[in-house]
Amino acid sequence: MTYKDLSTTPAGSEGPILRCEGLTKAFGGVNAVNGATFDVPRNKITALIGPNGAGKTTVVNILSGAMKSDSGTVHLGSTDVTNMDRAKIARLGLMRTFQLSRELGGLSVLENLLVAPKVQAGESIFNIFFRPRLVKREERQNIERATEILRTYGLYDLRDNWARELSGGQKKLLEISRGVMASPSVFLLDEPMAGVNPALIERIGGYILDMKAQGVTVLMIEHNLNVVERICDNVIVLAEGKTLATGKLSELRQNKEVVTAYLGEVINASTGH
Amino acid sequence: MSFYVYTLFFFFFVYFILAMGLNIQFGETGILNFAYIGFVAIGSYVTGATSLPKANTGIAAGQHFILGLNLPFPFNLLAGGIVSSLLAVIVAFIALRRLRTDYLAMVLISLSLVLYDVCNNFVPLFNGPDGLYNIPEPMSGVFHLDSNQFVGFFAAVTGIIALIMYLFMNRIMSSPLGRTFRAIRDDPGVASTLGKNIFKYQITSMVIGAFFAGIGGGLIIQFGGSFNPSAWLPGETFVVFAVIIVGGVGNNVGLLVGALLVETLLIHLPAFLPDIPGRPGLIEYFSAMVIGIVLMAMLWFRPQGMLPERVRKFPAPAGELLNRDGHSVVAPTPVEAVATTNSAAQVADAHEGNDAW
């Protein structure tokens, strides 16, 4: 399966694919993001971890254009995408999923994928009525590709169901597969393993590794450190809206600040102390 | 009797056209357009004004209005649709750029009231409260039709126009454009993170819907020969909403059912019944009450409408082997068995990483 066509993405081929510098965002008197600075290396899987309220989702919202930052810059490759409209950022190749799955419930499972390609000939009235063969050909290609992705993600038999009828785990898979259909160069996953059972965690982990093998850069918010350890090349730790540390998880386990701010909390929680 | 039946047919077809226009805006794109009747009115006025000769001349004696182009059918009708679409672009720029849902609905209903007041009070535009009248009956000269024959003839013409517009709308709704509209309706935030320019598609939807409204309005003035502000009080918009809600949001065939039940059976059928002695207008009031009750009952018991929106199925790619149930024989096991979290304990385990990896 082809996830993306790198030649069509504007992200260039050198240096980090995503770079944030001094991002800040305040809600009233609360500084949700307070100077976060980090790079996301190209064609790697990077985890964004940190305690609850560290600003992880806010950072992902800013990176994807869903929220405007108060200050700081975001670069996607060589393009400055700071506070750019989210549709434009998506068209530059950055896709995202949401903490709580947001399926397009009034569309079928297959249609959720078919709507994903960013530019489609059939979205123009002129083409619908005056270039029907082009529209039909492109639609056929999209159906073939969407079918292949649904088969890979185990959703094929549900393709004609309303997306709103899926279970929580299936919605997670649908959201990820929809993003894959859009051929991203950077894919932001907001807690893809949250609320799903161990078997599905295994599968989602496999899909993320598969994306990396196809050249997609992944930045994922994740609390499951076992998953982070197994599939992530790099980890960014956020605490109180700031970048606390970056590196491999094994290195970060030795970092006292990180242990105090987050890892200790997780270890304690998992051991019940 | 035939006049009565043809009139019912005419309004059935017209309201089907109007419902299709509002459906693409509301049912497909999620734009709660409470100003819809304003677009119908503009289509009506423009069709009327372009059908008539210059103001205060010939059959337009005593009337004040702009345009007066004396255009033949169907160019006058198209003019109504096009001007209504242009108005939709202006309205979209005012209302759609920053507003969503309830706030958008409030602004749109306000714009409808402003438009109503302008047309009602600014006489040089469309003859103020008297409205336009003496509109020529389209093609009746060509086919030498008397007034009774014209009613049947024009009902048939309207039926043909409704069929053409249905095919046009179906083509759009089954295209990737229609799918993008529905994605925006379901979750504009998700649609924009997929790279869709929400405003562009909303304008497109508004323009298509307004064209339908304009054509519907144009047909009304050509059928009745006159149109004035009392015909398009803002509340009329809710009749079209009732057609959609009763018929089925997002389903064009359902709109036929809605137009038949609401417009034909509940509005125009009672309008032809004789008044109850000593109670003039009572039937009309009852008719309005029944529409309200039907609307509430539908929203309460069957919000999806008589014929709900259907899931759109696509043919399997070439070479696909399907079993009797339509499922692929080569597809992996569906994820129902594994995709649902079975218990809170499992969630906790998964999160703590005790089992996975």
mmCIF file of C-alpha atoms in Angstrom, chain B residues 12-355:
data_model
loop_
_atom_site.group_PDB
_atom_site.id
_atom_site.type_symbol
_atom_site.label_atom_id
_atom_site.label_comp_id
_atom_site.label_asym_id
_atom_site.label_seq_id
_atom_site.Cartn_x
_atom_site.Cartn_y
_atom_site.Cartn_z
ATOM 1 C CA PHE B 12 -46.318 20.174 -5.630
ATOM 2 C CA PHE B 13 -43.624 20.504 -8.315
ATOM 3 C CA VAL B 14 -42.593 24.005 -7.226
ATOM 4 C CA TYR B 15 -42.222 23.021 -3.603
ATOM 5 C CA PHE B 16 -40.231 19.983 -4.663
ATOM 6 C CA ILE B 17 -37.813 22.355 -6.428
ATOM 7 C CA LEU B 18 -37.723 24.696 -3.424
ATOM 8 C CA ALA B 19 -37.159 21.790 -1.039
ATOM 9 C CA MET B 20 -34.260 20.487 -3.148
ATOM 10 C CA GLY B 21 -32.652 23.929 -2.968
ATOM 11 C CA LEU B 22 -32.995 24.210 0.795
ATOM 12 C CA ASN B 23 -31.996 20.586 1.222
ATOM 13 C CA ILE B 24 -28.597 21.070 -0.385
ATOM 14 C CA GLN B 25 -27.971 24.004 1.940
ATOM 15 C CA PHE B 26 -29.427 22.577 5.135
ATOM 16 C CA GLY B 27 -29.672 18.821 4.625
ATOM 17 C CA GLU B 28 -26.390 18.363 2.780
ATOM 18 C CA THR B 29 -24.139 21.204 3.957
ATOM 19 C CA GLY B 30 -25.646 22.010 7.332
ATOM 20 C CA ILE B 31 -26.375 25.685 6.649
ATOM 21 C CA LEU B 32 -29.460 26.651 8.624
ATOM 22 C CA ASN B 33 -30.734 29.125 6.028
ATOM 23 C CA PHE B 34 -33.677 30.915 7.597
ATOM 24 C CA ALA B 35 -33.493 33.501 4.818
ATOM 25 C CA TYR B 36 -34.457 30.995 2.148
ATOM 26 C CA ILE B 37 -37.787 32.591 1.317
ATOM 27 C CA GLY B 38 -35.879 35.814 0.522
ATOM 28 C CA PHE B 39 -34.101 34.035 -2.333
ATOM 29 C CA VAL B 40 -37.442 32.711 -3.577
ATOM 30 C CA ALA B 41 -38.808 36.257 -3.526
ATOM 31 C CA ILE B 42 -35.852 37.734 -5.390
ATOM 32 C CA GLY B 43 -36.174 35.030 -8.040
ATOM 33 C CA SER B 44 -39.841 35.859 -8.313
ATOM 34 C CA TYR B 45 -39.356 39.611 -8.562
ATOM 35 C CA VAL B 46 -36.506 39.393 -11.053
ATOM 36 C CA THR B 47 -38.386 36.921 -13.258
ATOM 37 C CA GLY B 48 -41.414 39.220 -13.122
ATOM 38 C CA ALA B 49 -39.452 42.403 -13.755
ATOM 39 C CA THR B 50 -37.537 40.883 -16.668
ATOM 40 C CA SER B 51 -40.784 39.531 -18.164
ATOM 41 C CA LEU B 52 -42.429 42.954 -18.177
ATOM 42 C CA PRO B 53 -41.646 45.859 -20.516
ATOM 43 C CA LYS B 54 -40.169 49.050 -19.073
ATOM 44 C CA ALA B 55 -41.849 50.353 -15.929
ATOM 45 C CA ASN B 56 -44.981 52.419 -16.485
ATOM 46 C CA THR B 57 -45.356 51.313 -20.105
ATOM 47 C CA GLY B 58 -47.825 48.922 -21.765
ATOM 48 C CA ILE B 59 -48.984 46.159 -19.418
ATOM 49 C CA ALA B 60 -46.640 47.555 -16.777
ATOM 50 C CA ALA B 61 -48.556 50.808 -16.574
ATOM 51 C CA GLY B 62 -48.742 52.115 -13.032
ATOM 52 C CA GLN B 63 -45.892 49.903 -11.808
ATOM 53 C CA HIS B 64 -42.441 51.026 -10.708
ATOM 54 C CA PHE B 65 -39.558 48.578 -10.885
ATOM 55 C CA ILE B 66 -36.039 48.062 -12.174
ATOM 56 C CA LEU B 67 -35.020 45.970 -15.206
ATOM 57 C CA GLY B 68 -38.137 45.766 -17.452
ATOM 58 C CA LEU B 69 -36.321 43.792 -20.124
ATOM 59 C CA ASN B 70 -39.327 42.069 -21.702
ATOM 60 C CA LEU B 71 -37.377 38.790 -21.895
ATOM 61 C CA PRO B 72 -39.073 35.677 -23.259
ATOM 62 C CA PHE B 73 -39.435 32.399 -21.350
ATOM 63 C CA PRO B 74 -37.164 30.706 -20.183
ATOM 64 C CA PHE B 75 -34.609 33.553 -20.137
ATOM 65 C CA ASN B 76 -36.673 35.541 -17.631
ATOM 66 C CA LEU B 77 -36.829 32.462 -15.407
ATOM 67 C CA LEU B 78 -33.067 31.912 -15.664
ATOM 68 C CA ALA B 79 -32.532 35.582 -14.807
ATOM 69 C CA GLY B 80 -34.463 35.005 -11.572
ATOM 70 C CA GLY B 81 -32.292 31.987 -10.707
ATOM 71 C CA ILE B 82 -29.051 33.744 -11.542
ATOM 72 C CA VAL B 83 -29.802 36.950 -9.603
ATOM 73 C CA SER B 84 -30.891 34.861 -6.630
ATOM 74 C CA SER B 85 -27.546 33.010 -6.825
ATOM 75 C CA LEU B 86 -25.651 36.307 -6.950
ATOM 76 C CA LEU B 87 -27.525 37.445 -3.860
ATOM 77 C CA ALA B 88 -26.442 34.194 -2.184
ATOM 78 C CA VAL B 89 -22.792 35.096 -2.759
ATOM 79 C CA ILE B 90 -23.303 38.457 -1.036
ATOM 80 C CA VAL B 91 -25.246 36.883 1.840
ATOM 81 C CA ALA B 92 -22.593 34.179 2.217
ATOM 82 C CA PHE B 93 -19.842 36.773 2.535
ATOM 83 C CA ILE B 94 -21.837 38.609 5.195
ATOM 84 C CA ALA B 95 -23.049 35.610 7.177
ATOM 85 C CA LEU B 96 -20.912 32.544 6.543
ATOM 86 C CA ARG B 97 -17.343 33.729 6.972
ATOM 87 C CA ARG B 98 -17.378 33.848 10.733
ATOM 88 C CA LEU B 99 -20.668 32.453 11.972
ATOM 89 C CA ARG B 100 -21.914 28.937 12.564
ATOM 90 C CA THR B 101 -25.221 27.230 13.516
ATOM 91 C CA ASP B 102 -27.530 29.277 15.721
ATOM 92 C CA TYR B 103 -25.755 32.623 15.273
ATOM 93 C CA LEU B 104 -25.703 32.084 11.524
ATOM 94 C CA ALA B 105 -29.426 31.283 11.598
ATOM 95 C CA MET B 106 -30.143 34.501 13.515
ATOM 96 C CA VAL B 107 -28.155 36.619 11.056
ATOM 97 C CA LEU B 108 -29.857 34.970 8.096
ATOM 98 C CA ILE B 109 -33.352 35.526 9.459
ATOM 99 C CA SER B 110 -32.393 39.157 10.120
ATOM 100 C CA LEU B 111 -31.159 39.535 6.546
ATOM 101 C CA SER B 112 -34.448 38.090 5.333
ATOM 102 C CA LEU B 113 -36.353 40.705 7.341
ATOM 103 C CA VAL B 114 -34.135 43.507 5.983
ATOM 104 C CA LEU B 115 -34.712 42.302 2.425
ATOM 105 C CA TYR B 116 -38.446 42.130 3.088
ATOM 106 C CA ASP B 117 -38.547 45.670 4.434
ATOM 107 C CA VAL B 118 -36.515 47.024 1.523
ATOM 108 C CA CYS B 119 -38.780 45.389 -1.067
ATOM 109 C CA ASN B 120 -41.921 46.399 0.797
ATOM 110 C CA ASN B 121 -40.961 50.041 1.328
ATOM 111 C CA PHE B 122 -38.654 51.007 -1.525
ATOM 112 C CA VAL B 123 -41.196 51.339 -4.318
ATOM 113 C CA PRO B 124 -38.774 51.976 -7.261
ATOM 114 C CA LEU B 125 -37.233 48.529 -6.716
ATOM 115 C CA PHE B 126 -40.167 46.128 -7.166
ATOM 116 C CA ASN B 127 -43.234 48.336 -6.799
ATOM 117 C CA GLY B 128 -43.315 48.267 -2.983
ATOM 118 C CA PRO B 129 -46.332 46.755 -1.180
ATOM 119 C CA ASP B 130 -48.328 46.346 -4.412
ATOM 120 C CA GLY B 131 -45.675 44.089 -5.870
ATOM 121 C CA LEU B 132 -45.520 43.120 -9.531
ATOM 122 C CA TYR B 133 -48.611 42.127 -11.528
ATOM 123 C CA ASN B 134 -49.797 41.619 -15.078
ATOM 124 C CA ILE B 135 -46.908 39.206 -15.650
ATOM 125 C CA PRO B 136 -47.396 37.632 -19.101
ATOM 126 C CA GLU B 137 -48.255 33.933 -19.158
ATOM 127 C CA PRO B 138 -45.194 32.204 -20.654
ATOM 128 C CA MET B 139 -45.706 30.677 -24.118
ATOM 129 C CA SER B 140 -49.491 30.997 -23.973
ATOM 130 C CA GLY B 141 -49.278 33.245 -27.075
ATOM 131 C CA VAL B 142 -47.147 30.705 -28.920
ATOM 132 C CA PHE B 143 -49.561 27.831 -28.264
ATOM 133 C CA HIS B 144 -52.730 29.989 -28.279
ATOM 134 C CA LEU B 145 -53.767 28.889 -24.775
ATOM 135 C CA ASP B 146 -56.650 30.355 -22.836
ATOM 136 C CA SER B 147 -56.245 30.886 -19.093
ATOM 137 C CA ASN B 148 -57.594 27.457 -18.125
ATOM 138 C CA GLN B 149 -55.441 25.635 -20.663
ATOM 139 C CA PHE B 150 -52.438 27.620 -19.508
ATOM 140 C CA VAL B 151 -52.765 26.318 -15.943
ATOM 141 C CA GLY B 152 -52.494 22.689 -17.095
ATOM 142 C CA PHE B 153 -49.798 23.497 -19.609
ATOM 143 C CA PHE B 154 -47.649 25.382 -17.128
ATOM 144 C CA ALA B 155 -48.100 22.710 -14.450
ATOM 145 C CA ALA B 156 -46.696 20.231 -17.000
ATOM 146 C CA VAL B 157 -43.818 22.578 -17.884
ATOM 147 C CA THR B 158 -43.061 22.958 -14.180
ATOM 148 C CA GLY B 159 -43.065 19.163 -13.824
ATOM 149 C CA ILE B 160 -40.501 18.869 -16.612
ATOM 150 C CA ILE B 161 -38.361 21.615 -15.054
ATOM 151 C CA ALA B 162 -38.606 19.842 -11.680
ATOM 152 C CA LEU B 163 -37.442 16.589 -13.295
ATOM 153 C CA ILE B 164 -34.472 18.303 -14.964
ATOM 154 C CA MET B 165 -33.524 19.989 -11.698
ATOM 155 C CA TYR B 166 -33.883 16.690 -9.825
ATOM 156 C CA LEU B 167 -31.435 15.031 -12.231
ATOM 157 C CA PHE B 168 -29.073 17.997 -11.895
ATOM 158 C CA MET B 169 -29.247 17.852 -8.102
ATOM 159 C CA ASN B 170 -28.836 14.086 -7.988
ATOM 160 C CA ARG B 171 -25.689 14.352 -10.086
ATOM 161 C CA ILE B 172 -24.229 16.838 -7.609
ATOM 162 C CA MET B 173 -25.305 14.916 -4.525
ATOM 163 C CA SER B 174 -23.806 11.660 -5.766
ATOM 164 C CA SER B 175 -20.521 13.322 -6.778
ATOM 165 C CA PRO B 176 -17.438 13.919 -4.625
ATOM 166 C CA LEU B 177 -18.732 17.489 -4.235
ATOM 167 C CA GLY B 178 -21.904 16.200 -2.561
ATOM 168 C CA ARG B 179 -19.777 14.006 -0.310
ATOM 169 C CA THR B 180 -17.671 16.996 0.708
ATOM 170 C CA PHE B 181 -20.866 18.936 1.484
ATOM 171 C CA ARG B 182 -21.992 16.138 3.784
ATOM 172 C CA ALA B 183 -18.576 15.986 5.455
ATOM 173 C CA ILE B 184 -18.877 19.710 6.209
ATOM 174 C CA ARG B 185 -22.404 19.167 7.541
ATOM 175 C CA ASP B 186 -21.224 16.388 9.856
ATOM 176 C CA ASP B 187 -18.106 18.095 11.206
ATOM 177 C CA PRO B 188 -16.669 21.225 9.584
ATOM 178 C CA GLY B 189 -13.597 20.947 11.833
ATOM 179 C CA VAL B 190 -12.732 17.495 10.519
ATOM 180 C CA ALA B 191 -13.464 18.528 6.933
ATOM 181 C CA SER B 192 -11.045 21.436 7.207
ATOM 182 C CA THR B 193 -8.336 19.218 8.697
ATOM 183 C CA LEU B 194 -8.749 17.143 5.531
ATOM 184 C CA GLY B 195 -7.826 20.235 3.518
ATOM 185 C CA LYS B 196 -11.343 21.300 2.530
ATOM 186 C CA ASN B 197 -11.940 25.034 2.219
ATOM 187 C CA ILE B 198 -15.186 25.183 4.182
ATOM 188 C CA PHE B 199 -16.195 28.682 3.093
ATOM 189 C CA LYS B 200 -15.704 27.883 -0.596
ATOM 190 C CA TYR B 201 -17.947 24.836 -0.397
ATOM 191 C CA GLN B 202 -20.550 26.620 1.705
ATOM 192 C CA ILE B 203 -20.731 29.393 -0.906
ATOM 193 C CA THR B 204 -21.089 26.764 -3.624
ATOM 194 C CA SER B 205 -23.924 25.136 -1.717
ATOM 195 C CA MET B 206 -25.615 28.492 -1.062
ATOM 196 C CA VAL B 207 -25.385 29.421 -4.748
ATOM 197 C CA ILE B 208 -26.851 26.117 -5.946
ATOM 198 C CA GLY B 209 -29.651 26.275 -3.384
ATOM 199 C CA ALA B 210 -30.398 29.918 -4.190
ATOM 200 C CA PHE B 211 -30.579 29.095 -7.900
ATOM 201 C CA PHE B 212 -33.250 26.510 -7.118
ATOM 202 C CA ALA B 213 -35.051 29.047 -4.906
ATOM 203 C CA GLY B 214 -34.893 31.650 -7.673
ATOM 204 C CA ILE B 215 -36.268 29.259 -10.282
ATOM 205 C CA GLY B 216 -39.047 28.184 -7.904
ATOM 206 C CA GLY B 217 -39.921 31.818 -7.214
ATOM 207 C CA GLY B 218 -39.850 32.615 -10.935
ATOM 208 C CA LEU B 219 -42.270 29.796 -11.670
ATOM 209 C CA ILE B 220 -44.631 31.039 -8.953
ATOM 210 C CA ILE B 221 -44.899 34.539 -10.423
ATOM 211 C CA GLN B 222 -45.274 33.212 -13.948
ATOM 212 C CA PHE B 223 -48.036 30.851 -12.870
ATOM 213 C CA GLY B 224 -49.968 33.339 -10.748
ATOM 214 C CA GLY B 225 -49.181 36.477 -12.761
ATOM 215 C CA SER B 226 -48.396 38.553 -9.673
ATOM 216 C CA PHE B 227 -46.204 38.611 -6.582
ATOM 217 C CA ASN B 228 -46.127 40.967 -3.607
ATOM 218 C CA PRO B 229 -44.563 41.064 -0.125
ATOM 219 C CA SER B 230 -47.522 39.328 1.540
ATOM 220 C CA ALA B 231 -46.533 36.174 -0.393
ATOM 221 C CA TRP B 232 -43.144 35.842 1.249
ATOM 222 C CA LEU B 233 -43.390 36.595 4.912
ATOM 223 C CA PRO B 234 -40.282 35.120 6.571
ATOM 224 C CA GLY B 235 -42.414 32.396 8.160
ATOM 225 C CA GLU B 236 -42.843 30.861 4.703
ATOM 226 C CA THR B 237 -39.276 29.553 5.013
ATOM 227 C CA PHE B 238 -40.499 27.175 7.694
ATOM 228 C CA VAL B 239 -42.987 25.608 5.304
ATOM 229 C CA VAL B 240 -40.042 24.572 3.114
ATOM 230 C CA PHE B 241 -38.200 23.334 6.224
ATOM 231 C CA ALA B 242 -41.335 21.333 7.089
ATOM 232 C CA VAL B 243 -41.275 19.726 3.626
ATOM 233 C CA ILE B 244 -37.670 18.622 4.209
ATOM 234 C CA ILE B 245 -38.144 17.451 7.783
ATOM 235 C CA VAL B 246 -41.293 15.492 6.986
ATOM 236 C CA GLY B 247 -39.889 14.047 3.755
ATOM 237 C CA GLY B 248 -36.390 13.223 4.950
ATOM 238 C CA VAL B 249 -33.314 15.404 5.264
ATOM 239 C CA GLY B 250 -30.708 14.565 2.639
ATOM 240 C CA ASN B 251 -32.998 12.417 0.486
ATOM 241 C CA ASN B 252 -34.396 13.954 -2.716
ATOM 242 C CA VAL B 253 -37.038 11.252 -3.124
ATOM 243 C CA GLY B 254 -38.130 11.933 0.452
ATOM 244 C CA LEU B 255 -38.626 15.564 -0.546
ATOM 245 C CA LEU B 256 -41.253 14.430 -3.037
ATOM 246 C CA VAL B 257 -43.131 12.807 -0.160
ATOM 247 C CA GLY B 258 -42.643 15.914 1.981
ATOM 248 C CA ALA B 259 -43.905 18.204 -0.796
ATOM 249 C CA LEU B 260 -46.941 15.970 -1.274
ATOM 250 C CA LEU B 261 -47.830 15.762 2.422
ATOM 251 C CA VAL B 262 -47.050 19.279 3.582
ATOM 252 C CA GLU B 263 -47.528 21.501 0.587
ATOM 253 C CA THR B 264 -50.184 19.682 -1.403
ATOM 254 C CA LEU B 265 -52.262 17.970 1.289
ATOM 255 C CA LEU B 266 -51.872 20.359 4.222
ATOM 256 C CA ILE B 267 -51.609 23.778 2.567
ATOM 257 C CA HIS B 268 -53.111 23.867 -0.901
ATOM 258 C CA LEU B 269 -55.770 21.187 -0.559
ATOM 259 C CA PRO B 270 -57.458 22.959 2.405
ATOM 260 C CA ALA B 271 -57.121 26.295 0.603
ATOM 261 C CA PHE B 272 -59.595 25.047 -1.985
ATOM 262 C CA LEU B 273 -62.125 23.834 0.568
ATOM 263 C CA PRO B 274 -65.210 26.036 1.076
ATOM 264 C CA ASP B 275 -65.190 28.212 4.181
ATOM 265 C CA ILE B 276 -67.065 26.994 7.265
ATOM 266 C CA PRO B 277 -70.206 29.178 7.525
ATOM 267 C CA GLY B 278 -69.674 31.969 10.021
ATOM 268 C CA ARG B 279 -66.002 31.040 10.465
ATOM 269 C CA PRO B 280 -64.120 32.526 7.529
ATOM 270 C CA GLY B 281 -60.407 31.624 7.477
ATOM 271 C CA LEU B 282 -60.798 28.910 10.106
ATOM 272 C CA ILE B 283 -59.649 26.161 7.719
ATOM 273 C CA GLU B 284 -56.490 28.120 6.967
ATOM 274 C CA TYR B 285 -55.714 28.452 10.671
ATOM 275 C CA PHE B 286 -56.355 24.747 11.190
ATOM 276 C CA SER B 287 -54.082 23.971 8.289
ATOM 277 C CA ALA B 288 -51.244 25.974 9.899
ATOM 278 C CA MET B 289 -51.878 24.243 13.230
ATOM 279 C CA VAL B 290 -51.803 20.807 11.643
ATOM 280 C CA ILE B 291 -48.495 21.596 9.934
ATOM 281 C CA GLY B 292 -47.037 22.603 13.304
ATOM 282 C CA ILE B 293 -48.312 19.432 14.950
ATOM 283 C CA VAL B 294 -47.022 17.227 12.124
ATOM 284 C CA LEU B 295 -43.630 18.947 12.325
ATOM 285 C CA MET B 296 -43.387 18.427 16.089
ATOM 286 C CA ALA B 297 -44.533 14.819 15.794
ATOM 287 C CA MET B 298 -41.957 14.117 13.103
ATOM 288 C CA LEU B 299 -39.143 15.711 15.108
ATOM 289 C CA TRP B 300 -40.212 13.748 18.165
ATOM 290 C CA PHE B 301 -40.971 10.328 16.706
ATOM 291 C CA ARG B 302 -39.214 10.196 13.361
ATOM 292 C CA PRO B 303 -36.562 12.927 13.075
ATOM 293 C CA GLN B 304 -34.996 11.224 10.072
ATOM 294 C CA GLY B 305 -38.198 11.898 8.059
ATOM 295 C CA MET B 306 -40.525 9.604 6.098
ATOM 296 C CA LEU B 307 -37.730 8.502 3.763
ATOM 297 C CA PRO B 308 -34.429 8.893 5.597
ATOM 298 C CA GLU B 309 -31.094 9.538 3.964
ATOM 299 C CA ARG B 310 -29.691 6.282 2.643
ATOM 300 C CA VAL B 311 -26.132 5.077 2.861
ATOM 301 C CA ARG B 312 -24.425 5.466 -0.507
ATOM 302 C CA LYS B 313 -22.989 2.210 -1.741
ATOM 303 C CA PHE B 314 -20.272 1.857 -4.325
ATOM 304 C CA PRO B 315 -19.622 -1.064 -6.640
ATOM 305 C CA ALA B 316 -16.796 -3.315 -5.509
ATOM 306 C CA PRO B 317 -13.544 -2.802 -7.447
ATOM 307 C CA ALA B 318 -13.058 -5.023 -10.485
ATOM 308 C CA GLY B 319 -12.016 -8.582 -9.653
ATOM 309 C CA GLU B 320 -13.485 -8.452 -6.156
ATOM 310 C CA LEU B 321 -14.917 -11.777 -4.992
ATOM 311 C CA LEU B 322 -17.974 -11.373 -2.802
ATOM 312 C CA ASN B 323 -19.937 -13.903 -0.818
ATOM 313 C CA ARG B 324 -23.732 -14.032 -0.721
ATOM 314 C CA ASP B 325 -23.911 -11.259 1.863
ATOM 315 C CA GLY B 326 -21.848 -8.949 -0.290
ATOM 316 C CA HIS B 327 -18.767 -9.392 1.892
ATOM 317 C CA SER B 328 -15.366 -9.987 0.409
ATOM 318 C CA VAL B 329 -14.161 -13.559 0.557
ATOM 319 C CA VAL B 330 -10.582 -12.345 0.861
ATOM 320 C CA ALA B 331 -11.093 -9.585 3.416
ATOM 321 C CA PRO B 332 -9.585 -10.112 6.855
ATOM 322 C CA THR B 333 -11.768 -10.808 9.855
ATOM 323 C CA PRO B 334 -13.904 -7.790 10.747
ATOM 324 C CA VAL B 335 -12.693 -5.931 13.777
ATOM 325 C CA GLU B 336 -15.930 -6.108 15.773
ATOM 326 C CA ALA B 337 -14.452 -8.934 17.769
ATOM 327 C CA VAL B 338 -11.374 -7.054 18.824
ATOM 328 C CA ALA B 339 -12.100 -3.388 18.386
ATOM 329 C CA THR B 340 -14.436 -2.872 21.287
ATOM 330 C CA THR B 341 -13.033 -2.355 24.714
ATOM 331 C CA ASN B 342 -14.573 -5.034 26.873
ATOM 332 C CA SER B 343 -14.060 -3.678 30.346
ATOM 333 C CA ALA B 344 -12.646 -0.844 32.330
ATOM 334 C CA ALA B 345 -9.962 -3.185 33.601
ATOM 335 C CA GLN B 346 -8.796 -3.814 30.073
ATOM 336 C CA VAL B 347 -8.507 -0.106 29.434
ATOM 337 C CA ALA B 348 -6.442 0.288 32.552
ATOM 338 C CA ASP B 349 -4.218 -2.621 31.548
ATOM 339 C CA ALA B 350 -3.754 -1.263 28.078
ATOM 340 C CA HIS B 351 -2.818 2.129 29.386
ATOM 341 C CA GLU B 352 -0.411 0.854 31.916
ATOM 342 C CA GLY B 353 1.142 -1.358 29.278
ATOM 343 C CA ASN B 354 0.902 -4.535 31.290
ATOM 344 C CA ASP B 355 -0.297 -6.693 28.429
#
